[in-house]
mmCIF file of C-alpha atoms and ligand atoms in Angstrom:
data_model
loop_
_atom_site.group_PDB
_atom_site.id
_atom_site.type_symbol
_atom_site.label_atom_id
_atom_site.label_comp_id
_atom_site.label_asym_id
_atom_site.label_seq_id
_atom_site.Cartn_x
_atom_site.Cartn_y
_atom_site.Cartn_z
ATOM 1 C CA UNK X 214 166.426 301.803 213.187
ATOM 2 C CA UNK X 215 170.012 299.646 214.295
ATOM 3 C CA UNK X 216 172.364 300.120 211.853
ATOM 4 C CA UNK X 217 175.603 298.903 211.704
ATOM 5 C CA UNK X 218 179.047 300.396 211.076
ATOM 6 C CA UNK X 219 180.999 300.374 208.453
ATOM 7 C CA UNK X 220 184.928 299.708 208.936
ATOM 8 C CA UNK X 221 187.519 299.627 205.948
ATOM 9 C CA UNK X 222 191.086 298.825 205.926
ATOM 10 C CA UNK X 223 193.558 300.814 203.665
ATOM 11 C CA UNK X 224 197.033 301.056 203.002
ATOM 12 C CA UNK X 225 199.697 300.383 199.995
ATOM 13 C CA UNK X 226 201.047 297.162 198.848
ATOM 14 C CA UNK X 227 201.868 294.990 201.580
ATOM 15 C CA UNK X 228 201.022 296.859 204.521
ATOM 16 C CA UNK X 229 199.236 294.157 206.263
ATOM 17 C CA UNK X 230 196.035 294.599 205.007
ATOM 18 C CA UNK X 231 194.666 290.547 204.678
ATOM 19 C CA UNK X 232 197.176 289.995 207.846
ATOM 20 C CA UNK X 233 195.285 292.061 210.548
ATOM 21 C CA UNK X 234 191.655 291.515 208.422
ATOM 22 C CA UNK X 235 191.160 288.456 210.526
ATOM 23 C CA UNK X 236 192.185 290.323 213.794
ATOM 24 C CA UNK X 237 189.918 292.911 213.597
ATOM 25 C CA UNK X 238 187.185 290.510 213.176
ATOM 26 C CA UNK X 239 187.926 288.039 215.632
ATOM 27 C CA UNK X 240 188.245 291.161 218.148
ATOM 28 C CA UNK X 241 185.088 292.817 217.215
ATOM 29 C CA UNK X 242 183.094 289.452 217.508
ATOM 30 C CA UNK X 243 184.706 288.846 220.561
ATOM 31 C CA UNK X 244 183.194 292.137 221.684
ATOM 32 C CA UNK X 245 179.757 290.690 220.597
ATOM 33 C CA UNK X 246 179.012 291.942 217.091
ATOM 34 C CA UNK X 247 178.108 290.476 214.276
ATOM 35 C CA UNK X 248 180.501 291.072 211.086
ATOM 36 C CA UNK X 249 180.341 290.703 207.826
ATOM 37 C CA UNK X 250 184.149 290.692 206.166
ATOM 38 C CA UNK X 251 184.292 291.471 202.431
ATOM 39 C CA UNK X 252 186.887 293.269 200.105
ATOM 40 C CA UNK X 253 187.434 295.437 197.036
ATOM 41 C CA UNK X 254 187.295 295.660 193.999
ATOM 42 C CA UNK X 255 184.721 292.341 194.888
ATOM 43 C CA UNK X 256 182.724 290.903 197.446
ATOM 44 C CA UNK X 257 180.055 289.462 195.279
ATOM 45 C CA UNK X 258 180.100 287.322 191.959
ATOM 46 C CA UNK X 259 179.979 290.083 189.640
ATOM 47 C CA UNK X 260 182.350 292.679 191.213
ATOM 48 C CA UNK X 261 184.935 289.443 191.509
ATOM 49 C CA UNK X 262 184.328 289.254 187.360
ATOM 50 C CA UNK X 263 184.935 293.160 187.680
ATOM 51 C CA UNK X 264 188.090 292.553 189.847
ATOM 52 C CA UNK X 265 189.507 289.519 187.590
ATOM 53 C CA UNK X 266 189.512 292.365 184.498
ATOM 54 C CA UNK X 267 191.152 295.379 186.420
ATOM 55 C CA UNK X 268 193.567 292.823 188.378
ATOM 56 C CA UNK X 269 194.338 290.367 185.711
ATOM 57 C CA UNK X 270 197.221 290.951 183.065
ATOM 58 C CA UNK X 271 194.844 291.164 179.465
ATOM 59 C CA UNK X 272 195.715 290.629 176.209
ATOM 60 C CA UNK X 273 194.132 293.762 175.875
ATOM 61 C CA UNK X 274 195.407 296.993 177.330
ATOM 62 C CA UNK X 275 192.600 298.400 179.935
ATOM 63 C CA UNK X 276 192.796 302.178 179.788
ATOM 64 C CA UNK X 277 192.792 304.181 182.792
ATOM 65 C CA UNK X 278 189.063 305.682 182.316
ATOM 66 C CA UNK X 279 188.069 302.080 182.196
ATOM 67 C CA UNK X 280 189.956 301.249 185.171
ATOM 68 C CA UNK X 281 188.837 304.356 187.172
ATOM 69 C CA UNK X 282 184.613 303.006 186.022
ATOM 70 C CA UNK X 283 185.035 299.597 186.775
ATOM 71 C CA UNK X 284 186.356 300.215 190.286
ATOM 72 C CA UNK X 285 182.652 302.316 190.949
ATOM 73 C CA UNK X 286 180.883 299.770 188.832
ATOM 74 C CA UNK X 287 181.950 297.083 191.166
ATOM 75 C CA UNK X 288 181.480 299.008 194.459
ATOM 76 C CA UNK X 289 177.878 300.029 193.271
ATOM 77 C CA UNK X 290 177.357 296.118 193.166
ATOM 78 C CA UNK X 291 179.262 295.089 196.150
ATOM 79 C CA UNK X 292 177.119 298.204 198.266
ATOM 80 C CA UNK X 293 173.477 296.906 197.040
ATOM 81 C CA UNK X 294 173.936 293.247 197.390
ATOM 82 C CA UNK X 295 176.115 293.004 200.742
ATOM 83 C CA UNK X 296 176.909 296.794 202.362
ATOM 84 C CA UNK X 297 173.692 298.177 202.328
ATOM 85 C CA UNK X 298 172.130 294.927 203.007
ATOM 86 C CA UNK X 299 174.712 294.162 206.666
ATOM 87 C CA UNK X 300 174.737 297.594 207.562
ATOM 88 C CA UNK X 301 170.575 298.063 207.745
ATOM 89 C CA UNK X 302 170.518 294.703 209.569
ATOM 90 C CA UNK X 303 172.796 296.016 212.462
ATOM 91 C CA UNK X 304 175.777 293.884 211.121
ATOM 92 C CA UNK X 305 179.438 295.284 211.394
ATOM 93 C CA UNK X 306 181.104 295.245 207.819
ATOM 94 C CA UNK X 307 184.869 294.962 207.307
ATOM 95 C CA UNK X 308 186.092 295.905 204.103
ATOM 96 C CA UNK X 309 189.413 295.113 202.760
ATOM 97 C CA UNK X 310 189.727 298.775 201.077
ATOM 98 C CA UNK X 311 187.185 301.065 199.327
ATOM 99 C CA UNK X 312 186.762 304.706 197.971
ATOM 100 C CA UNK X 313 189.374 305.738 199.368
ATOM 101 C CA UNK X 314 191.724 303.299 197.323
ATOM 102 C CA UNK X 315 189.994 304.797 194.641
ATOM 103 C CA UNK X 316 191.286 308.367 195.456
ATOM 104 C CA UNK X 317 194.747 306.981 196.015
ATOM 105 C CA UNK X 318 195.272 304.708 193.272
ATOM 106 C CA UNK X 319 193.461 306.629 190.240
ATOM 107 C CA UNK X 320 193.849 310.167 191.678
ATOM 108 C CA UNK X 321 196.889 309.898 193.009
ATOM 109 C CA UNK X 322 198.311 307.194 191.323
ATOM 110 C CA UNK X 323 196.960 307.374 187.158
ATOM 111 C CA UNK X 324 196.678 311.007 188.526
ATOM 112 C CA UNK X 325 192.339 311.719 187.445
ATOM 113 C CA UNK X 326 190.902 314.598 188.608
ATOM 114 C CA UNK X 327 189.767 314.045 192.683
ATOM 115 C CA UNK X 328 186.848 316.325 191.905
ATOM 116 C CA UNK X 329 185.916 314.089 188.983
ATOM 117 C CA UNK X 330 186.219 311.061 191.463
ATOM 118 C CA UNK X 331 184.719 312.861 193.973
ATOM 119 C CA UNK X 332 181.142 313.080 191.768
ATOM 120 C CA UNK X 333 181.225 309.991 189.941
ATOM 121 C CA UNK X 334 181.872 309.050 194.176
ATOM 122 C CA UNK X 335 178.024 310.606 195.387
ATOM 123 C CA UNK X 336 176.274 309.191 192.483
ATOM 124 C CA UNK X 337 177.170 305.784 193.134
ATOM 125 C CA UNK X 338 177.176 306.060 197.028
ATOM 126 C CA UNK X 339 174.782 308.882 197.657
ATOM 127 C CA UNK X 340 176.544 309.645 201.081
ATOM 128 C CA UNK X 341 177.758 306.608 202.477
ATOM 129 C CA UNK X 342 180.814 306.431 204.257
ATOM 130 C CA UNK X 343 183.017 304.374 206.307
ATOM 131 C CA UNK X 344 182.431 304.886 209.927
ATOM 132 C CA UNK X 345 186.116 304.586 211.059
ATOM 133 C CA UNK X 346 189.107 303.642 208.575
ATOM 134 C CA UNK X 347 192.321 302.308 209.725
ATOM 135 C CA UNK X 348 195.253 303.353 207.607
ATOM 136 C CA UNK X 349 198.127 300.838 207.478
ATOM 137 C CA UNK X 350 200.961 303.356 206.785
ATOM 138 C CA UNK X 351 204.605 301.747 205.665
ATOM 139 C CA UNK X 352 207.511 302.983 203.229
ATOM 140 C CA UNK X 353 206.643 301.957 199.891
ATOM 141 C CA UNK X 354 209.763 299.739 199.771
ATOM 142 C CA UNK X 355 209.110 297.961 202.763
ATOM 143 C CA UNK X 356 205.605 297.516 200.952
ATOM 144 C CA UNK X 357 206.762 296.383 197.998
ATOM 145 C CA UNK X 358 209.533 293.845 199.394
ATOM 146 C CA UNK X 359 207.177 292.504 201.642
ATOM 147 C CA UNK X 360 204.297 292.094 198.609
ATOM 148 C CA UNK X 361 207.068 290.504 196.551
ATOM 149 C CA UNK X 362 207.749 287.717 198.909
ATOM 150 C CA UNK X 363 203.873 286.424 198.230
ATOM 151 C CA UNK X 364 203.302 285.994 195.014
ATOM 152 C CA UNK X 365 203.237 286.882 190.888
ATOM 153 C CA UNK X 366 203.192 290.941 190.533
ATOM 154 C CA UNK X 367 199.266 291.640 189.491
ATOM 155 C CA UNK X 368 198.568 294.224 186.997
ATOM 156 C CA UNK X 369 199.092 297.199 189.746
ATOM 157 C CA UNK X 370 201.217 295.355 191.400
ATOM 158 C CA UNK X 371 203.900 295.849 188.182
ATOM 159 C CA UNK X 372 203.756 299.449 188.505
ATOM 160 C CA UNK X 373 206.893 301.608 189.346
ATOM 161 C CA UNK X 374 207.906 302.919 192.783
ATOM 162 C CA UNK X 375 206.726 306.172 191.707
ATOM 163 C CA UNK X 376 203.613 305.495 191.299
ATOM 164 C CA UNK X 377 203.066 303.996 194.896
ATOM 165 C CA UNK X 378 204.747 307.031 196.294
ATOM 166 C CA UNK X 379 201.648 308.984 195.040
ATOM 167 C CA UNK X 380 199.278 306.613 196.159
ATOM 168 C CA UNK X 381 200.955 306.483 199.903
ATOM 169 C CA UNK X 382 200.930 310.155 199.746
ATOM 170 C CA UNK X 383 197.130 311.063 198.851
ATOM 171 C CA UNK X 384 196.170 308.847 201.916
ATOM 172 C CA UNK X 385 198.282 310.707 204.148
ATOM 173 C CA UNK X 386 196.618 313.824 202.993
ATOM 174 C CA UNK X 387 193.263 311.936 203.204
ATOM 175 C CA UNK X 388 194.536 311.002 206.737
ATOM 176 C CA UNK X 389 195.005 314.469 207.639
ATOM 177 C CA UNK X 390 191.953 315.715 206.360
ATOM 178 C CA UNK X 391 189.930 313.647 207.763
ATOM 179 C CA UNK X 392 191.166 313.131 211.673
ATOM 180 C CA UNK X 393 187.919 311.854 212.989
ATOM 181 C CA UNK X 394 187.460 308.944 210.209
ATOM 182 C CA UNK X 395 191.174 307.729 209.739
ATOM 183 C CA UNK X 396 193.316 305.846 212.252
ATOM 184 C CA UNK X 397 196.837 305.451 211.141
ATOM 185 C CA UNK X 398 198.429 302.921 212.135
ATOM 186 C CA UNK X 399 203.070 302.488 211.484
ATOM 187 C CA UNK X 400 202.724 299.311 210.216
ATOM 188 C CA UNK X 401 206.864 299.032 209.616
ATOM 189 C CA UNK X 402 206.326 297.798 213.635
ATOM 190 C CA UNK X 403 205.798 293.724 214.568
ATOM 191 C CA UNK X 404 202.668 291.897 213.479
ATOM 192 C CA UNK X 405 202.020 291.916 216.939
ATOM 193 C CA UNK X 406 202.471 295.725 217.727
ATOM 194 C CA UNK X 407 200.328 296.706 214.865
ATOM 195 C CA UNK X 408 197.520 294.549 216.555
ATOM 196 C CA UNK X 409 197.837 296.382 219.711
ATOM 197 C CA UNK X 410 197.684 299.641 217.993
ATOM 198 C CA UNK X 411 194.880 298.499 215.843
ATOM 199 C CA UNK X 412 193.059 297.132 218.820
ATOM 200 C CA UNK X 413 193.346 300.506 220.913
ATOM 201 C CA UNK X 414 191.229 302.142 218.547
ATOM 202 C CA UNK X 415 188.354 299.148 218.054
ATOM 203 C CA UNK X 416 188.031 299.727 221.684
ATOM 204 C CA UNK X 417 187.520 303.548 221.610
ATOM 205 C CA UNK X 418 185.007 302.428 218.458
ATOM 206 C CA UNK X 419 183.260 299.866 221.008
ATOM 207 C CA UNK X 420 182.734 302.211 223.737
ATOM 208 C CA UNK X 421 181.500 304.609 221.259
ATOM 209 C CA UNK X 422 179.036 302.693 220.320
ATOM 210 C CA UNK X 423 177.363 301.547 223.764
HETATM 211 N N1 Z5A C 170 192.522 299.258 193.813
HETATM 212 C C1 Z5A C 170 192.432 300.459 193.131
HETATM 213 O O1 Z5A C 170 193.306 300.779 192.320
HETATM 214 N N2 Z5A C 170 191.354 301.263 193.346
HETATM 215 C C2 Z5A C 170 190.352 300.925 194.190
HETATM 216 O O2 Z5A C 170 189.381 301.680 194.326
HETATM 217 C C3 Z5A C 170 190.462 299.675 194.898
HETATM 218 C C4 Z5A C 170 191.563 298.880 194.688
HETATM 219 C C5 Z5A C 170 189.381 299.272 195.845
HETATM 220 C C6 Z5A C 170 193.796 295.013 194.739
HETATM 221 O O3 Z5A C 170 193.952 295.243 196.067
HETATM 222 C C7 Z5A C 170 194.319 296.166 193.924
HETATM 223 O O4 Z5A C 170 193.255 297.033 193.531
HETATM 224 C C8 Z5A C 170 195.269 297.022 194.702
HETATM 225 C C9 Z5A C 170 194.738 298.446 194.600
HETATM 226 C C10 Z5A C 170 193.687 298.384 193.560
HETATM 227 N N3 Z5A C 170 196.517 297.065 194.126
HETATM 228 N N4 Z5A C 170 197.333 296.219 194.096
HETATM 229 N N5 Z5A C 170 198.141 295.488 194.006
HETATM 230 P P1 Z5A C 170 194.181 294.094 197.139
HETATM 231 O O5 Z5A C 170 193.866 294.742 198.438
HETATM 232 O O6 Z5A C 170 193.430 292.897 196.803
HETATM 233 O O7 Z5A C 170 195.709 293.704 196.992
HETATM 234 P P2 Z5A C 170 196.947 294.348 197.621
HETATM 235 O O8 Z5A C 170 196.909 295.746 197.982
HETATM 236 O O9 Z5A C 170 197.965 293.961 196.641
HETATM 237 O O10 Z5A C 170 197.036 293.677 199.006
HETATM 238 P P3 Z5A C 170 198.221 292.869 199.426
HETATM 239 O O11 Z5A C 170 199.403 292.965 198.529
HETATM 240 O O12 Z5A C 170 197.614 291.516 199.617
HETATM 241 O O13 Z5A C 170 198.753 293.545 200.676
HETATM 242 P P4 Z5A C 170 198.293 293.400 202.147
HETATM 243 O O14 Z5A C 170 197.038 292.586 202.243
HETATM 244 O O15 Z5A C 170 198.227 294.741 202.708
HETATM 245 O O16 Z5A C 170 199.500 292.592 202.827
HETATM 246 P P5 Z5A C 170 199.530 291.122 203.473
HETATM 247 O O17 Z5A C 170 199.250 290.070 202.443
HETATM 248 O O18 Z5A C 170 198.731 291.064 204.709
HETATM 249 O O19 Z5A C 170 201.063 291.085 203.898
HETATM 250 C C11 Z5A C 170 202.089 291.024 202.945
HETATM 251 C C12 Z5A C 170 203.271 290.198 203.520
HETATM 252 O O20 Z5A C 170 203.854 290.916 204.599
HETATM 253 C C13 Z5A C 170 202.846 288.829 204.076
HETATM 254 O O21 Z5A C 170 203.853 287.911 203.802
HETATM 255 C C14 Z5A C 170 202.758 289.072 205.599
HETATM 256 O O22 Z5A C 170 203.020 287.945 206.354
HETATM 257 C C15 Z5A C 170 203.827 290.137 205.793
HETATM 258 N N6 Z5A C 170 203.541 291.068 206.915
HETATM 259 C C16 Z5A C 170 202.349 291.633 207.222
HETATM 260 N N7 Z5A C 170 202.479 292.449 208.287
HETATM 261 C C17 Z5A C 170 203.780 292.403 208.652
HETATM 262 C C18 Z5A C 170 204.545 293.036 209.692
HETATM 263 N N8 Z5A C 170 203.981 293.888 210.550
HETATM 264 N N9 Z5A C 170 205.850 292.757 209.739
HETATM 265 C C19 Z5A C 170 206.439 291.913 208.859
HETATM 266 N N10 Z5A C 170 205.781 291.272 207.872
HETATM 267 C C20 Z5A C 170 204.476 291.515 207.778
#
């Protein structure tokens, strides 16, 4: 059966992330495939109601186990009504970050267990993966100042330096650990220079996949 692959793009606070989204895709349809372009937490009506309570500033405090179930509560929506879905019809999909977010920001970041994550992980996705991921890797203050310059701080967005520090770091491990899957990318270079990194490795992808 054609199946699709499965691309995500991760990185801290203003990396780049919704910058180079529409790059990737333009390049990859260029290249003749079909791609669907989605994010997280979100990509369909309920995980956006999901993402509105774990972005959003509440009246009432959400704890961090909350935080750390809502993020899988959404993705187990977002994979059955548009992952799953794309990826069995031979569509490309494009995510705007994913489990490995998860890992970053609530193990390394509200610092859970990555074992716990790791299960609560397999029963939600029972295996499935991101193909490739590219990781947008900048200092956290570059991040940050960049971030600032958009718009009102969002409920993660008002956390402490400290706390992004941790996040950068467990995707660098990830990185590491995971050669093969993980393309990092020093986004600290031009808009333009992180494209041409970026597309160096959808072309390896491409020929892969001839
Ligand atoms: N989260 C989580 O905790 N656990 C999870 O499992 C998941 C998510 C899935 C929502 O993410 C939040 O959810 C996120 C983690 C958490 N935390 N926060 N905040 P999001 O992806 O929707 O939001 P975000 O991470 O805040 O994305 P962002 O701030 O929009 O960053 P970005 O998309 O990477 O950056 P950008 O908007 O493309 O660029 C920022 C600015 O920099 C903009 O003005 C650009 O023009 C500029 N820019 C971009 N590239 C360059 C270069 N190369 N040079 C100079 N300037 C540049």
């Amino acid at each position: 059966m054609k199946t699709g692959k499965f691309l995500t793009l991760e990185g801290v606070e203003g990396v780049g992330k919704t910058t180079n989204l529409n790059f990737i895709a333009s390049y990859l349809e260029e290249a003749g495939k079909e791609i669907v372009t989605t994010r997280e937490p979100g990509g369909t009506a309920i995980a956006e109601q999901i993402r509105g309570l774990l972005l959003n500033h509440n009246e009432e405090s959400l704890c961090d186990e909350s935080e750390l179930l809502l993020m899988f509560a959404a993705r187990a929506q977002h994979l059955k009504e548009v992952i799953k879905p794309a990826l069995d019809a031979g569509k490309w999909v494009l995510c705007d970050r994913f489990t490995d977010a998860t890992y970053a920001y609530q193990g390394g970041g509200r610092h859970f267990n990555m074992a716990d994550i790791s299960w609560i992980e397999n029963f939600v996705q029972k295996g499935l993966a991101p193909n490739k991921t590219i990781l947008l890797d900048l200092s956290v203050e570059v991040g940050l100042k960049r971030a600032a310059s958009r718009s009102e701080p969002d409920r993660f967005e008002s956390e402490k330096k400290a706390f992004f520090e941790d996040v950068r770091q467990v995707y660098l491990d990830r990185a590491k650990a995971e050669p093969n899957r993980f393309c990092v990318v020093d986004a600290s270079q031009t808009i333009e220079q992180v494209q041409q990194s970026i597309a160096c490795y959808l072309d390896e992808l491409l020929l892969d996949n001839v």
